[in-house]
Short mmCIF file of C-alpha atoms and ligand atoms in Angstrom, two decimals:
data_model
loop_
_atom_site.label_atom_id
_atom_site.label_comp_id
_atom_site.label_asym_id
_atom_site.label_seq_id
_atom_site.Cartn_x
_atom_site.Cartn_y
_atom_site.Cartn_z
CA UNK A 1 46.17 -70.60 3.02
CA UNK A 2 46.26 -66.84 2.50
CA UNK A 3 48.17 -65.72 -0.58
CA UNK A 4 49.66 -62.25 -0.07
CA UNK A 5 51.19 -60.64 3.01
CA UNK A 6 49.57 -57.22 2.70
CA UNK A 7 46.79 -55.50 4.62
CA UNK A 8 44.00 -57.70 3.25
CA UNK A 9 45.92 -60.96 3.67
CA UNK A 10 46.84 -60.16 7.27
CA UNK A 11 43.31 -59.17 8.14
CA UNK A 12 41.91 -62.36 6.63
CA UNK A 13 44.49 -64.58 8.36
CA UNK A 14 44.18 -62.97 11.80
CA UNK A 15 40.39 -62.85 11.85
CA UNK A 16 40.11 -66.44 10.59
CA UNK A 17 42.59 -67.77 13.16
CA UNK A 18 41.12 -65.77 16.06
CA UNK A 19 37.56 -66.72 15.20
CA UNK A 20 38.32 -70.41 14.90
CA UNK A 21 41.37 -71.71 16.77
CA UNK A 22 40.97 -75.09 15.06
CA UNK A 23 42.11 -73.56 11.78
CA UNK A 24 45.75 -73.82 10.78
CA UNK A 25 46.47 -70.60 8.93
CA UNK A 26 49.47 -69.70 6.77
CA UNK A 27 50.32 -66.46 4.95
CA UNK A 28 52.30 -67.01 1.76
CA UNK A 29 54.22 -63.96 0.52
CA UNK A 30 56.22 -63.78 -2.69
CA UNK A 31 58.69 -61.14 -1.52
CA UNK A 32 60.93 -61.06 1.53
CA UNK A 33 58.82 -58.29 3.09
CA UNK A 34 55.46 -58.20 4.82
CA UNK A 35 53.02 -55.29 4.86
CA UNK A 36 55.23 -53.25 2.50
CA UNK A 37 52.49 -50.81 1.49
CA UNK A 38 51.26 -50.38 5.05
CA UNK A 39 54.78 -49.28 5.97
CA UNK A 40 55.13 -46.59 3.27
CA UNK A 41 51.54 -45.40 3.10
CA UNK A 42 50.56 -41.94 4.23
CA UNK A 43 54.21 -40.86 4.13
CA UNK A 44 55.16 -43.55 6.69
CA UNK A 45 52.20 -42.73 8.95
CA UNK A 46 49.68 -45.21 7.45
CA UNK A 47 46.37 -43.66 6.53
CA UNK A 48 44.39 -46.57 8.02
CA UNK A 49 40.86 -45.44 7.19
CA UNK A 50 38.65 -42.36 6.80
CA UNK A 51 36.68 -40.54 9.46
CA UNK A 52 33.31 -41.28 7.82
CA UNK A 53 30.49 -43.14 9.52
CA UNK A 54 27.87 -43.07 6.79
CA UNK A 55 28.00 -46.01 4.40
CA UNK A 56 26.18 -43.97 1.76
CA UNK A 57 28.79 -41.17 1.96
CA UNK A 58 31.72 -43.57 2.17
CA UNK A 59 30.77 -45.52 -0.92
CA UNK A 60 30.75 -42.33 -3.00
CA UNK A 61 34.55 -42.45 -2.75
CA UNK A 62 34.99 -45.61 -4.80
CA UNK A 63 35.04 -45.17 -8.58
CA UNK A 64 34.85 -48.96 -8.86
CA UNK A 65 33.20 -51.35 -6.43
CA UNK A 66 30.92 -48.93 -4.58
CA UNK A 67 27.71 -50.97 -4.68
CA UNK A 68 29.58 -54.17 -3.76
CA UNK A 69 31.17 -52.38 -0.79
CA UNK A 70 27.87 -50.85 0.28
CA UNK A 71 26.74 -54.36 1.21
CA UNK A 72 30.10 -55.47 2.62
CA UNK A 73 30.38 -52.33 4.80
CA UNK A 74 27.22 -53.39 6.63
CA UNK A 75 29.31 -56.20 8.14
CA UNK A 76 32.57 -54.35 8.82
CA UNK A 77 32.88 -50.59 8.49
CA UNK A 78 35.18 -47.70 9.49
CA UNK A 79 33.90 -47.76 13.08
CA UNK A 80 34.79 -51.48 13.25
CA UNK A 81 38.31 -50.80 11.94
CA UNK A 82 38.80 -48.11 14.59
CA UNK A 83 37.56 -50.45 17.37
CA UNK A 84 39.54 -53.43 16.03
CA UNK A 85 42.82 -51.56 16.29
CA UNK A 86 41.88 -49.80 19.52
CA UNK A 87 41.00 -53.11 21.21
CA UNK A 88 44.50 -54.23 20.28
CA UNK A 89 46.17 -51.14 21.68
CA UNK A 90 46.40 -48.87 18.63
CA UNK A 91 44.39 -45.68 18.93
CA UNK A 92 43.58 -43.80 15.73
CA UNK A 93 43.07 -40.06 15.28
CA UNK A 94 41.41 -38.08 12.50
CA UNK A 95 42.95 -35.13 10.66
CA UNK A 96 40.91 -32.15 9.49
CA UNK A 97 40.53 -33.66 5.99
CA UNK A 98 39.12 -36.91 7.43
CA UNK A 99 42.19 -39.13 7.01
CA UNK A 100 42.81 -41.34 10.04
CA UNK A 101 46.24 -42.29 11.33
CA UNK A 102 47.60 -44.04 14.43
CA UNK A 103 48.09 -41.45 17.21
CA UNK A 104 51.80 -42.28 17.09
CA UNK A 105 51.93 -40.98 13.47
CA UNK A 106 53.90 -44.09 12.60
CA UNK A 107 52.90 -47.02 10.40
CA UNK A 108 55.10 -49.17 12.64
CA UNK A 109 52.28 -49.10 15.23
CA UNK A 110 49.96 -50.79 12.74
CA UNK A 111 52.63 -53.24 11.60
CA UNK A 112 53.60 -54.16 15.16
CA UNK A 113 49.95 -54.69 16.06
CA UNK A 114 49.30 -56.94 13.05
CA UNK A 115 52.54 -58.90 13.62
CA UNK A 116 51.70 -59.35 17.29
CA UNK A 117 48.25 -60.71 16.40
CA UNK A 118 49.77 -63.06 13.82
CA UNK A 119 52.25 -64.42 16.36
CA UNK A 120 49.64 -64.68 19.08
CA UNK A 121 47.32 -66.64 16.77
CA UNK A 122 49.96 -69.16 15.66
CA UNK A 123 49.77 -68.11 12.01
CA UNK A 124 52.59 -69.48 9.91
CA UNK A 125 54.42 -67.03 7.64
CA UNK A 126 56.21 -68.18 4.51
CA UNK A 127 58.31 -65.56 2.72
CA UNK A 128 59.86 -65.56 -0.77
CA UNK A 129 57.24 -67.96 -2.05
CA UNK A 130 55.43 -66.88 -5.17
CA UNK A 131 52.35 -68.89 -6.10
CA UNK A 132 52.52 -69.69 -9.81
CA UNK A 133 49.44 -71.82 -10.15
CA UNK A 134 46.45 -72.94 -8.15
CA UNK A 135 44.43 -76.07 -8.83
CA UNK A 136 41.60 -77.83 -7.00
CA UNK A 137 42.03 -81.62 -6.86
CA UNK A 138 40.28 -84.18 -4.68
CA UNK A 139 38.69 -81.57 -2.46
CA UNK A 140 41.90 -79.64 -1.79
CA UNK A 141 43.68 -76.64 -3.23
CA UNK A 142 47.20 -77.19 -4.51
CA UNK A 143 49.47 -74.17 -4.78
CA UNK A 144 52.50 -74.65 -7.03
CA UNK A 145 55.62 -72.52 -6.53
CA UNK A 146 58.54 -71.54 -8.75
CA UNK A 147 60.85 -73.96 -6.93
CA UNK A 148 58.51 -76.85 -7.88
CA UNK A 149 57.23 -77.25 -4.32
CA UNK A 150 53.51 -77.66 -3.69
CA UNK A 151 51.41 -76.70 -0.69
CA UNK A 152 47.89 -77.92 -0.11
CA UNK A 153 45.01 -76.31 1.75
CA UNK A 154 41.28 -76.78 2.32
CA UNK A 155 40.57 -73.07 1.86
CA UNK A 156 42.43 -70.37 -0.06
CA UNK A 157 42.08 -66.61 0.20
CA UNK A 158 43.79 -64.71 -2.59
CA UNK A 159 44.93 -61.29 -1.33
CA UNK A 160 47.67 -60.69 -3.87
CA UNK A 161 46.98 -56.98 -4.43
CA UNK A 162 46.75 -55.15 -7.75
CA UNK A 163 48.91 -56.06 -10.73
CA UNK A 164 49.86 -53.41 -13.29
CA UNK A 165 49.64 -55.73 -16.32
CA UNK A 166 46.83 -57.98 -17.56
CA UNK A 167 49.28 -60.86 -18.06
CA UNK A 168 50.07 -61.00 -14.35
CA UNK A 169 46.43 -62.00 -13.75
CA UNK A 170 46.80 -65.14 -15.89
CA UNK A 171 47.09 -67.52 -12.93
CA UNK A 172 43.81 -66.12 -11.57
CA UNK A 173 42.11 -66.20 -14.96
CA UNK A 174 42.90 -69.91 -15.10
CA UNK A 175 40.66 -70.40 -12.06
CA UNK A 176 37.75 -69.46 -14.27
CA UNK A 177 37.45 -65.88 -13.05
CA UNK A 178 36.94 -62.94 -15.35
CA UNK A 179 39.41 -60.08 -14.85
CA UNK A 180 38.70 -56.42 -15.52
CA UNK A 181 41.90 -55.27 -17.21
CA UNK A 182 44.14 -53.21 -14.92
CA UNK A 183 44.64 -49.48 -15.37
CA UNK A 184 46.48 -47.10 -13.06
CA UNK A 185 44.39 -44.89 -10.80
CA UNK A 186 45.54 -41.92 -8.71
CA UNK A 187 48.00 -40.12 -10.96
CA UNK A 188 48.90 -36.51 -11.69
CA UNK A 189 48.71 -34.70 -15.04
CA UNK A 190 51.80 -33.89 -17.13
CA UNK A 191 51.85 -30.61 -19.05
CA UNK A 192 55.32 -30.63 -20.61
CA UNK A 193 56.61 -27.24 -21.70
CA UNK A 194 53.53 -25.40 -20.38
CA UNK A 195 54.36 -22.07 -18.73
CA UNK A 196 52.00 -22.91 -15.80
CA UNK A 197 54.75 -25.21 -14.48
CA UNK A 198 56.76 -22.04 -13.71
CA UNK A 199 54.33 -21.59 -10.78
CA UNK A 200 55.37 -24.91 -9.19
CA UNK A 201 54.66 -25.15 -5.50
CA UNK A 202 51.54 -22.98 -5.62
CA UNK A 203 48.37 -24.47 -4.16
CA UNK A 204 45.00 -23.07 -5.15
CA UNK A 205 42.68 -23.99 -2.30
CA UNK A 206 39.60 -24.34 -4.47
CA UNK A 207 39.68 -24.91 -8.21
CA UNK A 208 37.31 -26.71 -10.55
CA UNK A 209 38.74 -28.90 -13.30
CA UNK A 210 36.82 -30.38 -16.20
CA UNK A 211 38.10 -32.84 -18.78
CA UNK A 212 36.97 -31.60 -22.16
CA UNK A 213 34.87 -33.98 -24.21
CA UNK A 214 33.81 -35.96 -21.14
CA UNK A 215 31.57 -35.67 -18.10
CA UNK A 216 34.54 -35.82 -15.74
CA UNK A 217 34.86 -32.85 -13.42
CA UNK A 218 36.07 -32.26 -9.87
CA UNK A 219 36.56 -29.40 -7.47
CA UNK A 220 39.04 -28.96 -4.63
CA UNK A 221 42.63 -28.07 -3.83
CA UNK A 222 44.93 -28.02 -6.87
CA UNK A 223 48.72 -28.08 -6.67
CA UNK A 224 50.88 -26.76 -9.50
CA UNK A 225 54.02 -28.87 -9.88
CA UNK A 226 57.14 -28.63 -12.01
CA UNK A 227 55.60 -31.19 -14.41
CA UNK A 228 51.96 -30.10 -14.44
CA UNK A 229 49.11 -30.38 -11.96
CA UNK A 230 48.47 -32.48 -8.85
CA UNK A 231 46.55 -32.15 -5.57
CA UNK A 232 43.30 -33.74 -4.38
CA UNK A 233 41.21 -32.30 -7.21
CA UNK A 234 43.45 -33.84 -9.91
CA UNK A 235 43.89 -37.16 -8.09
CA UNK A 236 40.14 -37.57 -7.74
CA UNK A 237 39.72 -36.83 -11.45
CA UNK A 238 42.38 -39.42 -12.28
CA UNK A 239 40.58 -42.05 -10.21
CA UNK A 240 37.15 -41.41 -11.71
CA UNK A 241 38.66 -41.13 -15.18
CA UNK A 242 41.11 -44.06 -14.84
CA UNK A 243 39.58 -46.03 -17.71
CA UNK A 244 38.57 -43.15 -19.97
CA UNK A 245 41.93 -41.41 -19.68
CA UNK A 246 43.83 -44.66 -20.31
CA UNK A 247 41.74 -45.08 -23.49
CA UNK A 248 42.85 -41.60 -24.55
CA UNK A 249 46.44 -42.58 -23.86
CA UNK A 250 46.62 -39.75 -21.33
CA UNK A 251 46.30 -37.06 -24.03
CA UNK A 252 43.44 -34.70 -23.33
CA UNK A 253 42.51 -31.10 -22.56
CA UNK A 254 41.46 -29.83 -19.15
CA UNK A 255 39.59 -26.64 -18.42
CA UNK A 256 40.41 -25.02 -15.08
CA UNK A 257 38.13 -22.57 -13.34
CA UNK A 258 40.42 -20.82 -10.86
CA UNK A 259 37.37 -19.13 -9.28
CA UNK A 260 34.78 -21.91 -9.14
CA UNK A 261 32.24 -19.77 -7.29
CA UNK A 262 31.96 -17.72 -10.51
CA UNK A 263 31.26 -18.26 -14.16
CA UNK A 264 32.04 -15.84 -17.01
CA UNK A 265 28.77 -13.99 -16.60
CA UNK A 266 28.94 -13.49 -12.83
CA UNK A 267 32.64 -12.64 -13.00
CA UNK A 268 31.93 -9.96 -15.59
CA UNK A 269 29.56 -8.35 -13.11
CA UNK A 270 32.18 -8.57 -10.36
CA UNK A 271 34.75 -6.97 -12.66
CA UNK A 272 32.44 -3.98 -13.19
CA UNK A 273 32.23 -3.51 -9.44
CA UNK A 274 35.98 -3.96 -8.89
CA UNK A 275 36.85 -1.49 -11.68
CA UNK A 276 34.75 1.05 -9.85
CA UNK A 277 35.97 0.29 -6.32
CA UNK A 278 39.67 -0.08 -7.15
CA UNK A 279 39.73 2.33 -10.10
CA UNK A 280 42.98 4.10 -9.23
CA UNK A 281 44.88 1.00 -8.10
CA UNK A 282 47.38 -0.86 -10.22
CA UNK A 283 45.83 -4.12 -11.38
CA UNK A 284 48.92 -6.16 -10.49
CA UNK A 285 48.92 -4.93 -6.90
CA UNK A 286 45.23 -5.37 -6.25
CA UNK A 287 44.05 -8.92 -6.83
CA UNK A 288 40.52 -8.85 -5.46
CA UNK A 289 39.69 -12.55 -5.85
CA UNK A 290 42.02 -14.09 -3.28
CA UNK A 291 44.11 -15.95 -5.85
CA UNK A 292 47.79 -16.56 -5.04
CA UNK A 293 49.68 -13.45 -6.21
CA UNK A 294 51.96 -15.36 -8.61
CA UNK A 295 48.96 -17.01 -10.24
CA UNK A 296 47.26 -13.62 -10.59
CA UNK A 297 50.36 -12.21 -12.32
CA UNK A 298 50.47 -15.27 -14.57
CA UNK A 299 46.80 -14.82 -15.52
CA UNK A 300 47.45 -11.15 -16.32
CA UNK A 301 50.39 -12.12 -18.56
CA UNK A 302 48.41 -14.87 -20.28
CA UNK A 303 45.61 -12.38 -20.98
CA UNK A 304 47.97 -9.75 -22.42
CA UNK A 305 47.21 -7.29 -19.60
CA UNK A 306 49.85 -4.63 -18.94
CA UNK A 307 50.65 -5.12 -15.24
CA UNK A 308 51.16 -1.39 -14.67
CA UNK A 309 47.72 -0.48 -15.85
CA UNK A 310 45.14 0.79 -13.33
CA UNK A 311 41.86 -1.07 -12.89
CA UNK A 312 39.91 1.81 -14.45
CA UNK A 313 42.02 1.64 -17.61
CA UNK A 314 41.72 -2.09 -18.31
CA UNK A 315 40.71 -2.35 -21.99
CA UNK A 316 37.58 -4.40 -22.74
CA UNK A 317 39.41 -6.93 -24.93
CA UNK A 318 42.00 -7.76 -22.26
CA UNK A 319 39.32 -7.80 -19.58
CA UNK A 320 37.32 -10.37 -21.50
CA UNK A 321 40.41 -12.49 -21.97
CA UNK A 322 41.26 -12.25 -18.27
CA UNK A 323 37.73 -13.26 -17.30
CA UNK A 324 37.92 -16.21 -19.68
CA UNK A 325 41.27 -17.30 -18.24
CA UNK A 326 40.04 -16.98 -14.65
CA UNK A 327 36.94 -19.08 -15.31
CA UNK A 328 37.95 -21.46 -18.06
CA UNK A 329 41.63 -21.69 -18.87
CA UNK A 330 42.52 -24.67 -21.03
CA UNK A 331 45.63 -26.82 -20.68
CA UNK A 332 46.85 -29.71 -22.80
CA UNK A 333 47.70 -32.82 -20.80
CA UNK A 334 50.31 -35.10 -22.33
CA UNK A 335 50.99 -38.08 -20.09
CA UNK A 336 50.68 -38.88 -16.43
CA UNK A 337 52.91 -39.28 -13.41
CA UNK A 338 52.16 -41.95 -10.84
CA UNK A 339 51.22 -40.49 -7.49
CA UNK A 340 53.79 -42.22 -5.34
CA UNK A 341 52.13 -41.27 -2.08
CA UNK A 342 49.18 -43.54 -2.74
CA UNK A 343 49.10 -45.57 -5.90
CA UNK A 344 46.38 -48.08 -6.73
CA UNK A 345 45.34 -50.17 -9.69
CA UNK A 346 41.83 -50.12 -11.07
CA UNK A 347 40.67 -53.50 -12.37
CA UNK A 348 40.90 -57.01 -10.98
CA UNK A 349 38.49 -59.84 -10.19
CA UNK A 350 35.00 -59.19 -11.55
CA UNK A 351 32.79 -58.49 -8.53
CA UNK A 352 29.73 -60.23 -9.97
CA UNK A 353 31.63 -63.49 -9.41
CA UNK A 354 32.09 -62.84 -5.67
CA UNK A 355 29.61 -63.15 -2.77
CA UNK A 356 29.63 -59.73 -1.06
CA UNK A 357 28.82 -61.24 2.37
CA UNK A 358 31.68 -63.75 2.45
CA UNK A 359 34.10 -62.79 -0.36
CA UNK A 360 33.71 -66.34 -1.60
CA UNK A 361 34.16 -67.14 -5.26
CA UNK A 362 30.96 -68.12 -7.06
CA UNK A 363 33.11 -69.91 -9.64
CA UNK A 364 35.50 -72.17 -7.73
CA UNK A 365 34.96 -74.05 -4.44
CA UNK A 366 36.46 -72.94 -1.10
CA UNK A 367 38.11 -69.97 -2.75
CA UNK A 368 37.99 -66.40 -1.38
CA UNK A 369 39.35 -63.03 -2.48
CA UNK A 370 40.25 -59.90 -0.49
CA UNK A 371 41.81 -56.48 -1.08
CA UNK A 372 43.02 -54.77 -4.19
CA UNK A 373 43.00 -57.97 -6.30
CA UNK A 374 39.25 -57.32 -6.52
CA UNK A 375 37.92 -54.76 -8.98
CA UNK A 376 37.60 -52.15 -6.22
CA UNK A 377 39.50 -48.92 -5.82
CA UNK A 378 38.94 -45.70 -3.96
CA UNK A 379 40.18 -42.12 -4.12
CA UNK A 380 42.92 -40.98 -1.75
CA UNK A 381 42.22 -40.68 1.96
CA UNK A 382 42.27 -44.16 3.55
CA UNK A 383 39.52 -45.63 1.36
CA UNK A 384 41.71 -48.30 -0.19
CA UNK A 385 42.86 -49.62 3.15
CA UNK A 386 39.28 -49.65 4.46
CA UNK A 387 38.33 -51.83 1.51
CA UNK A 388 41.26 -54.17 2.31
CA UNK A 389 40.24 -54.42 6.01
CA UNK A 390 36.57 -55.03 5.20
CA UNK A 391 37.09 -57.65 2.52
CA UNK A 392 39.91 -59.34 4.47
CA UNK A 393 37.76 -59.48 7.60
CA UNK A 394 34.76 -60.96 5.77
CA UNK A 395 36.86 -63.61 4.02
CA UNK A 396 38.53 -64.57 7.32
CA UNK A 397 35.26 -64.85 9.21
CA UNK A 398 33.66 -66.89 6.44
CA UNK A 399 36.56 -69.34 6.26
CA UNK A 400 36.55 -69.68 10.07
CA UNK A 401 32.84 -70.45 10.01
CA UNK A 402 33.34 -73.34 7.60
CA UNK A 403 35.60 -75.39 9.85
CA UNK A 404 33.81 -77.24 12.63
C1 LIG B 501 53.04 -45.95 -1.85
C2 LIG B 501 51.61 -46.27 -1.53
C3 LIG B 501 50.94 -45.55 -0.56
C4 LIG B 501 49.61 -45.84 -0.25
N1 LIG B 501 48.97 -45.10 0.68
C5 LIG B 501 47.69 -45.38 0.99
C6 LIG B 501 47.01 -44.65 1.99
O1 LIG B 501 47.60 -43.77 2.60
N2 LIG B 501 45.71 -44.97 2.24
C7 LIG B 501 45.05 -45.98 1.58
O2 LIG B 501 43.88 -46.26 1.87
N3 LIG B 501 45.67 -46.69 0.62
C8 LIG B 501 46.97 -46.41 0.32
N4 LIG B 501 47.59 -47.12 -0.66
C9 LIG B 501 46.86 -48.21 -1.31
C10 LIG B 501 46.89 -49.41 -0.37
O3 LIG B 501 48.21 -49.57 0.12
C11 LIG B 501 46.46 -50.67 -1.07
O4 LIG B 501 45.19 -50.48 -1.64
C12 LIG B 501 46.42 -51.82 -0.07
O5 LIG B 501 47.69 -52.00 0.49
C13 LIG B 501 45.99 -53.11 -0.75
O6 LIG B 501 46.20 -54.15 0.15
P1 LIG B 501 46.28 -55.65 -0.38
O7 LIG B 501 46.59 -56.47 0.83
O8 LIG B 501 45.08 -55.95 -1.17
O9 LIG B 501 47.49 -55.67 -1.40
P2 LIG B 501 49.04 -55.44 -1.18
O10 LIG B 501 49.29 -54.55 -0.04
O11 LIG B 501 49.56 -55.06 -2.52
O12 LIG B 501 49.58 -56.87 -0.79
C14 LIG B 501 49.58 -57.95 -1.70
C15 LIG B 501 50.74 -58.85 -1.37
O13 LIG B 501 50.63 -60.04 -2.15
C16 LIG B 501 51.91 -60.44 -2.59
N5 LIG B 501 51.73 -61.28 -3.78
C17 LIG B 501 51.32 -60.92 -5.03
N6 LIG B 501 51.26 -61.98 -5.85
C18 LIG B 501 51.64 -63.05 -5.12
C19 LIG B 501 51.80 -64.44 -5.42
N7 LIG B 501 51.56 -64.92 -6.64
N8 LIG B 501 52.24 -65.28 -4.43
C20 LIG B 501 52.49 -64.79 -3.18
N9 LIG B 501 52.35 -63.49 -2.84
C21 LIG B 501 51.92 -62.63 -3.79
C22 LIG B 501 52.58 -59.10 -2.87
O14 LIG B 501 53.99 -59.24 -2.87
C23 LIG B 501 52.08 -58.25 -1.72
O15 LIG B 501 52.91 -58.28 -0.60
C24 LIG B 501 48.93 -46.86 -0.97
C25 LIG B 501 49.61 -47.58 -1.95
C26 LIG B 501 50.94 -47.29 -2.24
C27 LIG B 501 51.64 -48.08 -3.31
#
């Protein structure tokens, strides 16, 4: 019995059934929909995995669960995901940033493939059935549902995804497993009332952002939105800082270096050179650092620089302020906004209680876990799905191997 009709549950069910035709496999799903997240992910294109073939590099993308996955990836990795889908008629392609999608650019290709495999393998699907409680009696698992019905199974794989509240994990805690409390990961920063939001829509291709009073820092594209800041750099920070930022109730200060190749000292030297080279030019018209023009104007305003001034006439005080703002401008963050494109929950089943080769519980018999229910989460880019495929595959294979 596989509990949860998402990516991990499907992968477990299909690989178990195909590896051992003697198994009778059922997927139990609490909603009326299957593969809901697969459908909406990657803006409806499904970012299946990431174009990375080094386990060491890949595991750097998981704020939680990286060493567990390092071992699991040795059994089923990105290259295996690509072949698995290709062997079943779905070719994947990589984009410049490494994200991999079906060549059709439609998540329906992935869904159709998984549904076809489920049908071909005789897997039973039960919708609108929410497991309330699991118990192990006389060598069998008993799953109790809201409508007082009970289903029994020799083996259970729990692939129920992430839950936003600790209470929702109660039925799993009762199995004897320890749960790392959930916290959102992959969110954007709110800066209510901050004038930077007036620059919404601007992307700075390379910015460095540091969270003050912590070791958290990231570099990469930063998007200014009408509520604050987003983009890969911010999302990565939110993932690595998921726990720390939750503890601060999402109130903290960030320092942005808009020119991460420079620091205050090196920028001061560059300013000397620019003042000389562009002496007669108006400072507003000649932005020598490649920053978006609106951001440059904003930085001039924030530094009290008269836009009509020529480079040669920039007073020392304003210059120092401008250099400071270019290399280390501070912003107050008050709250977060969930990144709807790819939302995941940090937290879940404690990995020390799971065998990384088989996904089997070390606590309860014949019990397996796969996907986001585990305390594993990655940054954006296909890493979360890869974790679901790998853990689902391993659980499926292990269950199949048990039945003679
Ligand atoms: C909008 C969005 C976009 C995303 N985009 C990407 C992306 O582009 N790339 C990427 O790598 N990741 C992406 N993710 C993350 C990724 O979708 C998840 O990490 C992945 O789907 C987890 O798979 P899963 O099978 O573990 O869980 P889920 O997909 O959450 O499936 C779990 C299933 O279990 C069911 N269930 C829960 N409890 C019970 C119960 N008690 N009884 C029966 N059924 C139950 C749920 O209804 C659900 O259908 C995205 C997430 C979201 C929300």
